[in-house]
Amino acid sequence: MSARPTKYVFVTGGVVSALGKGIVAASLGRLLKARGLNVQVQKFDPYLNIDPGTMSPFQHGEVFVTEDGKETDLDIGHYERFIDENLTGASSHTAGAIWDAVLRRERKGEYLGATIQVIPHITNEIKSRIRRIAETTPADVVISEIGGTVGDIESLPFLEAIRQFRREVGPENVLYLHVTLVPFIEAAGELKTKPTQHSVNELRRIGIHPDIVVCRSKEQLSDDIREKIALFADVDRRAVIACPDVRDVYLVPLVLQEEGLDRLVCDQLDLPGEAGHLGEWADLTERIAEMEHGAPEVTIALVGKYIKLQDAYLSVHEALKHAGLFHGCQVKVRWVDSEGTSLEEARRELAAIDGVLVPGGFGSRGWEGKILACRVAREEQIPYLGICLGMHVAVSEFARHVAGLEGANSTEMDPETPYPVIDLLPEQKAVEDLGGTMRLGRRAVDLAEGTRTRDAYDEAVIHERHRHRYEVNNLYRERLAEAGLVISGTFEEGRLVEVVELPGHPWFVASQYHPEFKSRPTRPAPLFREFVGAALARAQARTGATVTAGLS
């Protein structure tokens, strides 16, 4: 295998955004991996931000953090969950980062006074990044998703780069896969292929002839529709792949396998390997199908400030789904706005809830509402999971109402608080860049024996991903511990608090790290698994229902 040249698949999208290019790319990666191939997936985004780290979740959705601490697009999370590989910053590229790299070299004089242009300098940088992931990993196939929609001016340099790339590495080593929309027009009562025809024509106009067209639609494509698309797109009929809507994104790999996508890709790229059995993924799809018929429901209140765009908490939502699949229950997420609520309103709203989750975030908006939700969960014995900011919420609430530190707070929310139980480390306070004070990426966490967290992981040392700048203030650790807060996880031999929990509560655990980033559909994150398990027990106590847990 190592003697074979790396093969490259480029995934583009047309007609409209949000078609699911990332899911198609991730699903193809899963199918090729099932054939025994080494697969790497990467994303090129056309926006001018260096990375998504400082972008508003309302506009962009969540920021997904890789093992090496790179702040990336949420599609990188899809890739990891589908192909079950820990990716790095080499899998995420933006137009901003590419232009920045070129302009930095220009300022250093590395171009020897040449006029810097989109072609060849920007396109060369894009091509070098495409190659880099193949050169630094044992990849048989590199799948590159090109963000945006064909026809957007921002995407043109990327499309030009992948057009050139085919000529440089040889047509036998490159495949273009175009994801497009075949809309159903209610008034006409039929699917329409014209948007797909125009999208393919736009690609061909700039020199890219798609080898495969993946058609997103509400329903299955008829033979006539397939034939028409094949004719106008100038592809084989079997290269028109139907990808109709399904009830769960984890069913997409099976749909595409049944359409023969992986076989077609392997044939066109001369890749070895027989059609692989999806194994545990096939078991997962069977479990999803089983849960359509009478699975118990668990309702989780996700208390946040970005609830109008649920993609802002995408990995959290997926991790809850993974845990639900493990326990054989449907997890229903109730999105709770943390702004402008009172204690009594919080008690009423959470009375019929099976679990409360406060996710990560930044800024003071909605902070006090999260404190109230946490208090209700603690006092009413409702399972609670806090993540990053959710741990700061738990510590601040406990300090105020149990440890007797009235007005305790995070200095992020109140710089003048009398009890700064959450604060920047002293060495961080002089750093002005927003990214300069962040702890990002994989860190080792030591778990204390005899704690719920240690039992959940069944390991003494774990490695989880971080994205934060504020910490539990060590000056208050002893006071909090005396009041009953258990510090169950620490970093650097106890220097920093990583996990806290409350004994005697059905489940009250909060972590500084983000366990959702490493959760997988077939292997849920331990904290999410135990949290949903506790929530299920609460739901069963009300209904008297039982369910057998555990992925088969």
XYZ file of C-alpha atoms in Angstrom:
552
model
C 0.000 0.000 0.000
C 2.774 2.425 0.839
C 4.130 2.226 -2.739
C 0.842 3.459 -4.173
C 0.432 7.180 -4.824
C -1.997 8.955 -2.519
C -5.430 9.428 -4.035
C -7.354 12.694 -3.661
C -11.119 13.226 -3.526
C -12.421 16.800 -3.701
C -15.946 17.433 -2.447
C -17.696 20.567 -3.709
C -21.238 21.818 -3.259
C -23.725 23.601 -5.459
C -27.141 25.290 -5.592
C -27.445 26.163 -1.873
C -25.375 26.024 1.300
C -26.025 23.609 4.188
C -26.478 20.661 1.830
C -24.457 18.352 4.030
C -21.160 18.228 2.117
C -19.428 17.535 5.399
C -21.669 14.560 6.154
C -21.122 13.180 2.636
C -17.341 13.598 2.958
C -17.329 12.015 6.428
C -19.559 9.146 5.281
C -17.305 8.423 2.309
C -14.368 8.404 4.704
C -16.136 5.835 6.863
C -16.889 3.603 3.871
C -13.318 3.728 2.562
C -11.963 3.008 6.036
C -14.222 -0.070 6.183
C -12.402 -1.256 3.040
C -9.115 -1.181 4.925
C -7.848 2.126 3.551
C -6.127 4.845 5.553
C -8.253 7.970 5.208
C -7.652 11.605 6.090
C -10.287 14.326 5.725
C -9.763 18.076 5.627
C -11.841 21.229 5.141
C -11.090 24.437 3.249
C -13.283 27.359 4.310
C -13.509 30.484 2.129
C -13.958 33.069 4.894
C -11.155 35.495 5.762
C -10.980 34.779 9.488
C -7.726 33.062 10.452
C -9.797 30.422 12.233
C -13.312 30.216 13.740
C -11.989 30.881 17.269
C -13.310 34.429 17.587
C -16.356 34.051 15.329
C -19.854 34.357 16.775
C -21.582 30.995 17.278
C -24.751 32.681 16.002
C -23.097 32.998 12.585
C -20.822 30.001 12.403
C -21.961 27.401 14.910
C -19.635 25.748 17.370
C -15.862 25.902 17.396
C -14.485 22.358 17.341
C -11.124 21.871 19.083
C -8.670 19.241 17.825
C -6.135 17.250 19.850
C -3.359 19.741 19.092
C -5.466 22.707 20.161
C -6.542 24.066 16.781
C -9.884 25.904 16.757
C -11.673 24.552 13.700
C -14.902 24.349 11.759
C -17.685 22.135 13.128
C -17.332 19.830 10.097
C -14.049 18.596 11.606
C -16.206 17.202 14.398
C -18.299 15.314 11.846
C -15.132 13.880 10.328
C -13.860 12.667 13.689
C -17.172 11.127 14.708
C -17.608 9.292 11.413
C -14.108 8.027 10.681
C -13.260 7.635 14.399
C -9.877 9.316 14.120
C -8.413 12.177 16.170
C -7.573 14.891 13.638
C -5.226 17.856 13.976
C -5.050 21.439 12.837
C -3.737 20.176 9.495
C -7.345 19.230 8.679
C -8.719 22.770 8.847
C -7.799 25.689 6.584
C -9.380 29.079 5.976
C -8.840 31.640 3.239
C -7.695 34.017 5.982
C -4.980 31.638 7.175
C -3.841 31.009 3.602
C -3.616 34.708 2.708
C -1.910 35.391 6.046
C 0.759 32.761 5.332
C 1.435 34.194 1.869
C 1.559 37.808 3.069
C 3.876 36.946 5.964
C 6.311 35.385 3.511
C 6.023 38.440 1.277
C 6.902 40.720 4.215
C 9.966 38.586 4.933
C 11.113 38.973 1.337
C 10.795 35.291 0.518
C 9.276 36.041 -2.881
C 12.291 38.161 -3.869
C 10.253 41.173 -4.882
C 7.766 39.320 -7.080
C 4.248 40.664 -7.564
C 1.992 38.616 -5.273
C -1.113 37.341 -7.062
C -3.985 34.947 -6.463
C -2.499 32.812 -9.226
C 0.037 31.400 -8.589
C 0.798 32.392 -4.988
C -2.536 31.788 -3.255
C -3.348 28.705 -5.318
C 0.132 27.317 -4.666
C -0.385 27.709 -0.914
C -3.712 25.883 -1.155
C -2.106 23.042 -3.114
C 0.763 22.773 -0.652
C -1.754 22.327 2.178
C -3.578 19.641 0.242
C -0.292 17.778 -0.168
C 0.884 18.378 3.397
C -1.659 16.092 5.023
C -0.688 13.308 2.617
C 3.006 13.831 3.333
C 2.634 13.835 7.121
C 0.194 10.927 7.505
C 0.074 7.388 6.072
C -2.980 8.289 4.011
C -4.154 6.173 1.089
C -6.947 8.663 0.391
C -7.224 12.351 1.272
C -10.756 13.757 1.134
C -10.846 17.556 0.874
C -14.118 19.410 1.337
C -14.271 22.829 -0.304
C -16.524 25.087 1.744
C -19.066 27.451 0.277
C -21.127 27.053 -2.868
C -19.917 26.849 -6.461
C -20.445 30.296 -7.978
C -19.413 32.204 -4.838
C -16.542 34.572 -5.514
C -14.856 33.533 -2.247
C -14.500 29.916 -3.392
C -12.893 30.624 -6.756
C -9.231 30.392 -5.636
C -9.917 26.992 -4.054
C -11.670 25.671 -7.136
C -8.846 26.937 -9.335
C -6.319 25.239 -7.047
C -8.033 21.846 -7.212
C -8.361 22.219 -10.996
C -4.594 22.705 -11.229
C -3.959 19.912 -8.722
C -5.413 17.247 -11.003
C -3.023 18.209 -13.775
C -0.038 18.106 -11.403
C -0.631 14.732 -9.712
C -2.321 13.011 -12.636
C -6.010 12.486 -13.464
C -5.791 8.870 -12.281
C -5.147 10.144 -8.742
C -7.938 12.729 -8.458
C -11.712 12.449 -8.233
C -14.183 15.338 -8.142
C -17.399 14.706 -6.209
C -20.092 17.358 -6.463
C -22.941 17.523 -3.937
C -26.019 19.244 -5.278
C -29.711 19.744 -4.596
C -32.613 18.222 -6.498
C -35.540 20.175 -5.027
C -39.121 18.973 -4.882
C -41.462 21.648 -6.213
C -44.798 21.336 -4.436
C -46.778 23.165 -7.125
C -45.465 20.866 -9.834
C -45.469 17.780 -7.637
C -42.077 16.610 -8.876
C -38.317 16.798 -8.451
C -36.488 19.326 -10.620
C -33.003 18.794 -12.056
C -32.382 22.255 -13.498
C -30.498 23.615 -10.405
C -28.167 20.613 -10.606
C -27.594 21.166 -14.309
C -26.666 24.811 -13.711
C -24.388 23.943 -10.807
C -22.484 21.336 -12.810
C -22.228 23.734 -15.747
C -20.713 26.362 -13.443
C -18.060 23.871 -12.364
C -17.319 22.864 -15.938
C -17.036 26.515 -16.960
C -13.986 26.886 -14.702
C -12.444 23.627 -15.856
C -13.685 21.051 -13.349
C -15.673 18.117 -14.664
C -17.290 16.254 -11.742
C -16.793 12.496 -11.783
C -19.630 11.814 -9.331
C -22.758 13.814 -8.567
C -24.351 13.222 -5.166
C -27.951 14.434 -5.247
C -29.569 15.622 -2.051
C -33.355 15.410 -2.134
C -36.427 14.853 0.007
C -37.121 11.515 -1.616
C -35.483 8.812 -3.727
C -34.553 9.621 -7.332
C -36.442 7.885 -10.113
C -34.628 6.220 -12.988
C -35.747 8.995 -15.313
C -34.312 11.674 -13.020
C -31.001 9.816 -12.733
C -30.788 9.441 -16.496
C -31.512 13.110 -17.058
C -28.846 14.254 -14.570
C -26.321 11.818 -16.076
C -27.034 13.207 -19.544
C -26.682 16.883 -18.667
C -23.800 16.405 -16.202
C -22.003 14.141 -18.677
C -21.354 11.367 -16.151
C -22.146 7.667 -16.084
C -25.601 6.849 -14.827
C -24.148 4.932 -11.894
C -22.175 8.082 -10.975
C -25.454 9.803 -10.084
C -25.733 8.982 -6.388
C -29.008 9.552 -4.555
C -28.772 10.867 -1.011
C -32.342 11.431 0.162
C -33.224 12.797 3.591
C -32.896 10.278 6.422
C -34.041 10.527 10.020
C -30.503 10.399 11.422
C -27.171 11.504 9.911
C -25.539 8.281 11.118
C -27.633 6.397 8.564
C -26.007 8.231 5.638
C -22.975 5.905 5.242
C -25.283 2.921 4.788
C -27.401 4.834 2.242
C -24.322 5.798 0.233
C -22.929 2.275 0.423
C -26.184 0.890 -0.960
C -25.875 3.439 -3.782
C -22.403 2.068 -4.515
C -20.469 5.263 -3.798
C -17.423 3.621 -2.217
C -17.220 0.992 -4.971
C -17.410 3.705 -7.626
C -14.682 5.790 -5.962
C -12.398 2.759 -5.654
C -12.995 1.780 -9.279
C -12.232 5.247 -10.602
C -9.113 5.688 -8.442
C -7.926 2.090 -8.864
C -7.975 1.506 -5.120
C -7.707 -2.028 -3.737
C -9.972 -3.694 -1.235
C -13.274 -5.485 -1.205
C -16.497 -3.896 -0.012
C -16.060 -3.740 3.725
C -18.651 -4.608 6.325
C -19.444 -1.571 8.405
C -19.174 -3.653 11.578
C -19.990 -1.629 14.682
C -21.467 1.101 12.468
C -23.942 -1.414 11.044
C -24.829 -2.377 14.616
C -25.331 1.307 15.355
C -27.766 1.745 12.463
C -29.725 -1.293 13.650
C -29.967 0.230 17.108
C -31.182 3.510 15.638
C -33.888 1.573 13.767
C -34.897 -0.317 16.915
C -35.268 2.897 18.860
C -37.902 4.124 16.435
C -40.346 1.783 18.128
C -41.191 2.681 21.684
C -37.819 3.680 23.162
C -38.155 5.594 26.445
C -37.572 9.327 26.326
C -35.222 11.394 28.450
C -35.584 15.181 28.464
C -32.425 17.217 28.968
C -32.518 20.963 29.533
C -29.608 22.542 27.679
C -29.246 25.949 29.311
C -27.403 28.434 27.132
C -27.494 31.737 25.309
C -27.045 30.524 21.711
C -30.206 28.424 21.553
C -31.476 30.171 18.410
C -28.722 28.400 16.480
C -28.492 24.853 17.730
C -25.293 24.227 15.748
C -23.619 26.399 18.389
C -23.760 23.322 20.636
C -23.506 20.666 17.931
C -20.952 18.366 19.595
C -22.849 18.544 22.891
C -26.054 17.560 21.136
C -24.316 14.697 19.342
C -22.680 13.464 22.566
C -26.120 13.357 24.210
C -27.378 11.341 21.243
C -24.451 8.931 21.571
C -25.227 8.388 25.243
C -28.892 7.868 24.433
C -27.994 5.206 21.866
C -25.874 3.454 24.497
C -28.747 3.405 26.988
C -31.432 2.646 24.424
C -33.353 5.863 24.984
C -34.360 8.884 22.946
C -32.726 12.037 24.277
C -34.964 15.030 23.770
C -33.123 18.312 24.175
C -35.142 21.220 25.519
C -33.323 24.422 24.662
C -33.611 26.785 27.630
C -32.722 30.453 27.252
C -30.603 31.486 30.226
C -31.492 35.168 29.974
C -34.122 36.949 32.035
C -35.422 34.178 34.291
C -36.201 34.066 38.024
C -35.601 31.276 40.534
C -39.273 30.342 40.653
C -39.521 30.343 36.865
C -36.473 28.084 36.733
C -38.045 25.687 39.252
C -41.246 25.492 37.208
C -39.430 25.016 33.923
C -37.119 22.306 35.230
C -39.691 20.388 37.280
C -40.393 17.908 34.469
C -36.775 17.761 33.277
C -34.637 14.645 33.671
C -31.240 16.366 33.480
C -29.694 19.835 33.306
C -26.663 20.567 31.122
C -24.812 23.883 31.094
C -22.320 23.900 28.169
C -19.255 26.007 27.505
C -19.307 29.625 26.467
C -17.862 33.057 27.075
C -19.229 36.346 28.411
C -21.669 37.451 31.085
C -24.906 37.350 29.092
C -27.198 34.704 30.569
C -24.753 33.925 33.397
C -27.176 34.424 36.283
C -29.805 32.298 34.552
C -27.307 29.463 34.382
C -26.563 29.910 38.090
C -30.292 29.556 38.821
C -30.617 26.410 36.691
C -27.627 24.876 38.456
C -29.081 25.729 41.863
C -32.385 24.087 41.007
C -30.567 20.973 39.764
C -28.523 20.769 42.969
C -31.406 21.385 45.347
C -33.992 19.268 43.510
C -31.633 16.309 42.920
C -31.831 16.670 39.135
C -28.792 15.175 37.335
C -26.405 17.970 36.320
C -23.516 18.097 33.887
C -21.447 21.255 33.565
C -18.901 21.741 30.793
C -16.177 24.414 30.965
C -18.287 27.507 31.741
C -20.779 25.043 33.218
C -18.138 24.122 35.797
C -17.600 27.787 36.618
C -21.360 28.038 37.089
C -21.378 25.034 39.437
C -18.462 26.324 41.539
C -19.893 29.837 41.773
C -23.375 28.591 42.697
C -21.987 26.222 45.338
C -19.774 28.953 46.791
C -22.719 31.332 47.118
C -25.398 29.046 48.490
C -23.519 26.283 50.303
C -20.061 27.584 51.227
C -21.439 30.906 52.488
C -19.435 33.106 50.106
C -22.206 35.535 49.242
C -21.574 37.295 45.957
C -18.981 34.730 44.840
C -18.407 34.943 41.128
C -16.056 34.623 38.199
C -13.960 37.686 37.475
C -14.975 37.197 33.848
C -18.498 38.204 34.903
C -17.726 40.540 37.814
C -14.159 41.849 38.135
C -15.073 43.384 41.511
C -16.566 40.278 43.120
C -15.643 39.930 46.815
C -14.989 36.206 46.328
C -13.328 35.519 42.950
C -13.729 31.734 43.024
C -13.063 31.688 39.263
C -10.189 33.814 37.984
C -7.359 34.081 35.497
C -4.064 32.604 36.623
C -1.601 35.336 37.684
C 0.667 34.664 34.685
C -2.276 35.119 32.298
C -3.383 38.567 33.403
C -0.728 40.509 31.488
C -1.558 38.819 28.155
C -3.728 40.988 25.894
C -4.466 38.775 22.853
C -7.700 36.828 23.304
C -6.016 33.635 22.184
C -2.962 34.258 24.343
C -4.663 33.262 27.577
C -6.386 30.143 26.256
C -5.653 26.606 27.311
C -6.327 24.717 24.113
C -6.225 21.084 23.119
C -5.332 17.809 24.774
C -4.248 17.826 28.424
C -3.673 15.041 30.950
C -6.135 14.936 33.855
C -5.495 12.980 37.063
C -8.663 11.473 38.550
C -9.071 10.903 42.280
C -9.887 7.432 43.547
C -13.346 6.813 44.925
C -15.056 9.500 42.831
C -17.903 9.277 40.349
C -15.639 10.635 37.620
C -12.956 8.010 38.219
C -15.621 5.294 38.134
C -17.015 6.689 34.868
C -13.655 6.571 33.094
C -12.219 3.570 34.949
C -8.787 5.138 34.466
C -6.447 7.052 36.757
C -5.217 9.424 34.039
C -7.286 10.604 31.086
C -6.609 12.992 28.205
C -9.298 15.488 27.260
C -9.512 18.663 25.170
C -9.715 22.165 26.592
C -10.805 25.594 25.407
C -10.876 28.165 28.197
C -8.942 30.925 29.932
C -10.449 31.088 33.444
C -9.721 28.580 36.232
C -10.943 27.681 39.701
C -9.114 30.017 42.096
C -6.847 27.884 44.280
C -7.218 30.356 47.162
C -10.782 29.052 47.685
C -10.247 25.337 47.099
C -9.971 24.449 50.783
C -13.079 26.462 51.710
C -15.103 24.809 48.936
C -13.866 21.326 49.860
C -14.756 21.862 53.517
C -18.282 22.752 52.421
C -18.588 19.437 50.557
C -17.443 20.070 46.987
C -15.270 17.164 45.823
C -12.381 17.946 43.495
C -12.234 14.731 41.499
C -9.874 15.735 38.699
C -6.745 17.910 38.582
C -3.971 18.968 36.209
C -0.208 19.093 36.823
C -0.161 17.268 40.157
C -3.079 19.205 41.530
C -2.113 22.694 40.348
C -5.386 23.248 38.470
C -8.905 21.969 39.121
C -10.306 19.926 36.234
C -13.425 18.194 37.625
C -15.727 18.811 40.591
C -18.640 16.744 41.845
C -21.108 16.414 44.691
C -21.431 13.154 46.632
C -24.910 12.064 47.623
C -26.439 13.546 44.469
C -27.821 11.327 41.651
C -25.251 12.901 39.316
C -23.646 16.281 39.772
C -20.376 16.503 37.870
C -18.748 19.436 36.105
C -15.548 19.443 34.070
C -13.196 22.187 32.951
C -12.517 20.258 29.737
C -14.899 19.481 26.863
C -15.708 15.740 26.845
C -18.099 16.175 23.915
C -15.228 16.626 21.451
C -14.073 13.017 21.863
C -17.493 11.368 21.988
C -18.247 8.842 19.249
C -21.552 7.298 18.088
C -20.275 3.831 19.021
C -18.309 4.993 22.085
C -20.020 7.776 24.054
C -17.989 10.103 26.255
C -17.998 8.669 29.810
C -19.381 11.808 31.491
C -22.214 12.036 28.976
C -22.883 8.299 29.244
C -23.250 8.440 33.034
C -25.175 11.726 32.956
C -27.779 10.352 30.550
C -27.880 7.132 32.567
C -28.751 9.109 35.694
C -31.326 11.130 33.754
C -32.868 7.900 32.461
C -33.130 6.575 36.008
C -34.973 9.761 36.992
C -37.332 9.401 34.018
C -37.976 5.743 34.834
C -38.737 6.600 38.449
C -41.601 8.771 37.204
C -42.964 6.341 34.613
C -41.979 2.947 36.002
C -40.454 1.959 32.626
C -37.274 -0.061 32.213
C -34.785 -0.446 29.386
C -31.727 -2.565 28.713
C -28.629 -0.388 28.290
C -25.448 -0.993 26.346
C -24.511 -0.962 22.691
C -24.638 -4.420 21.172
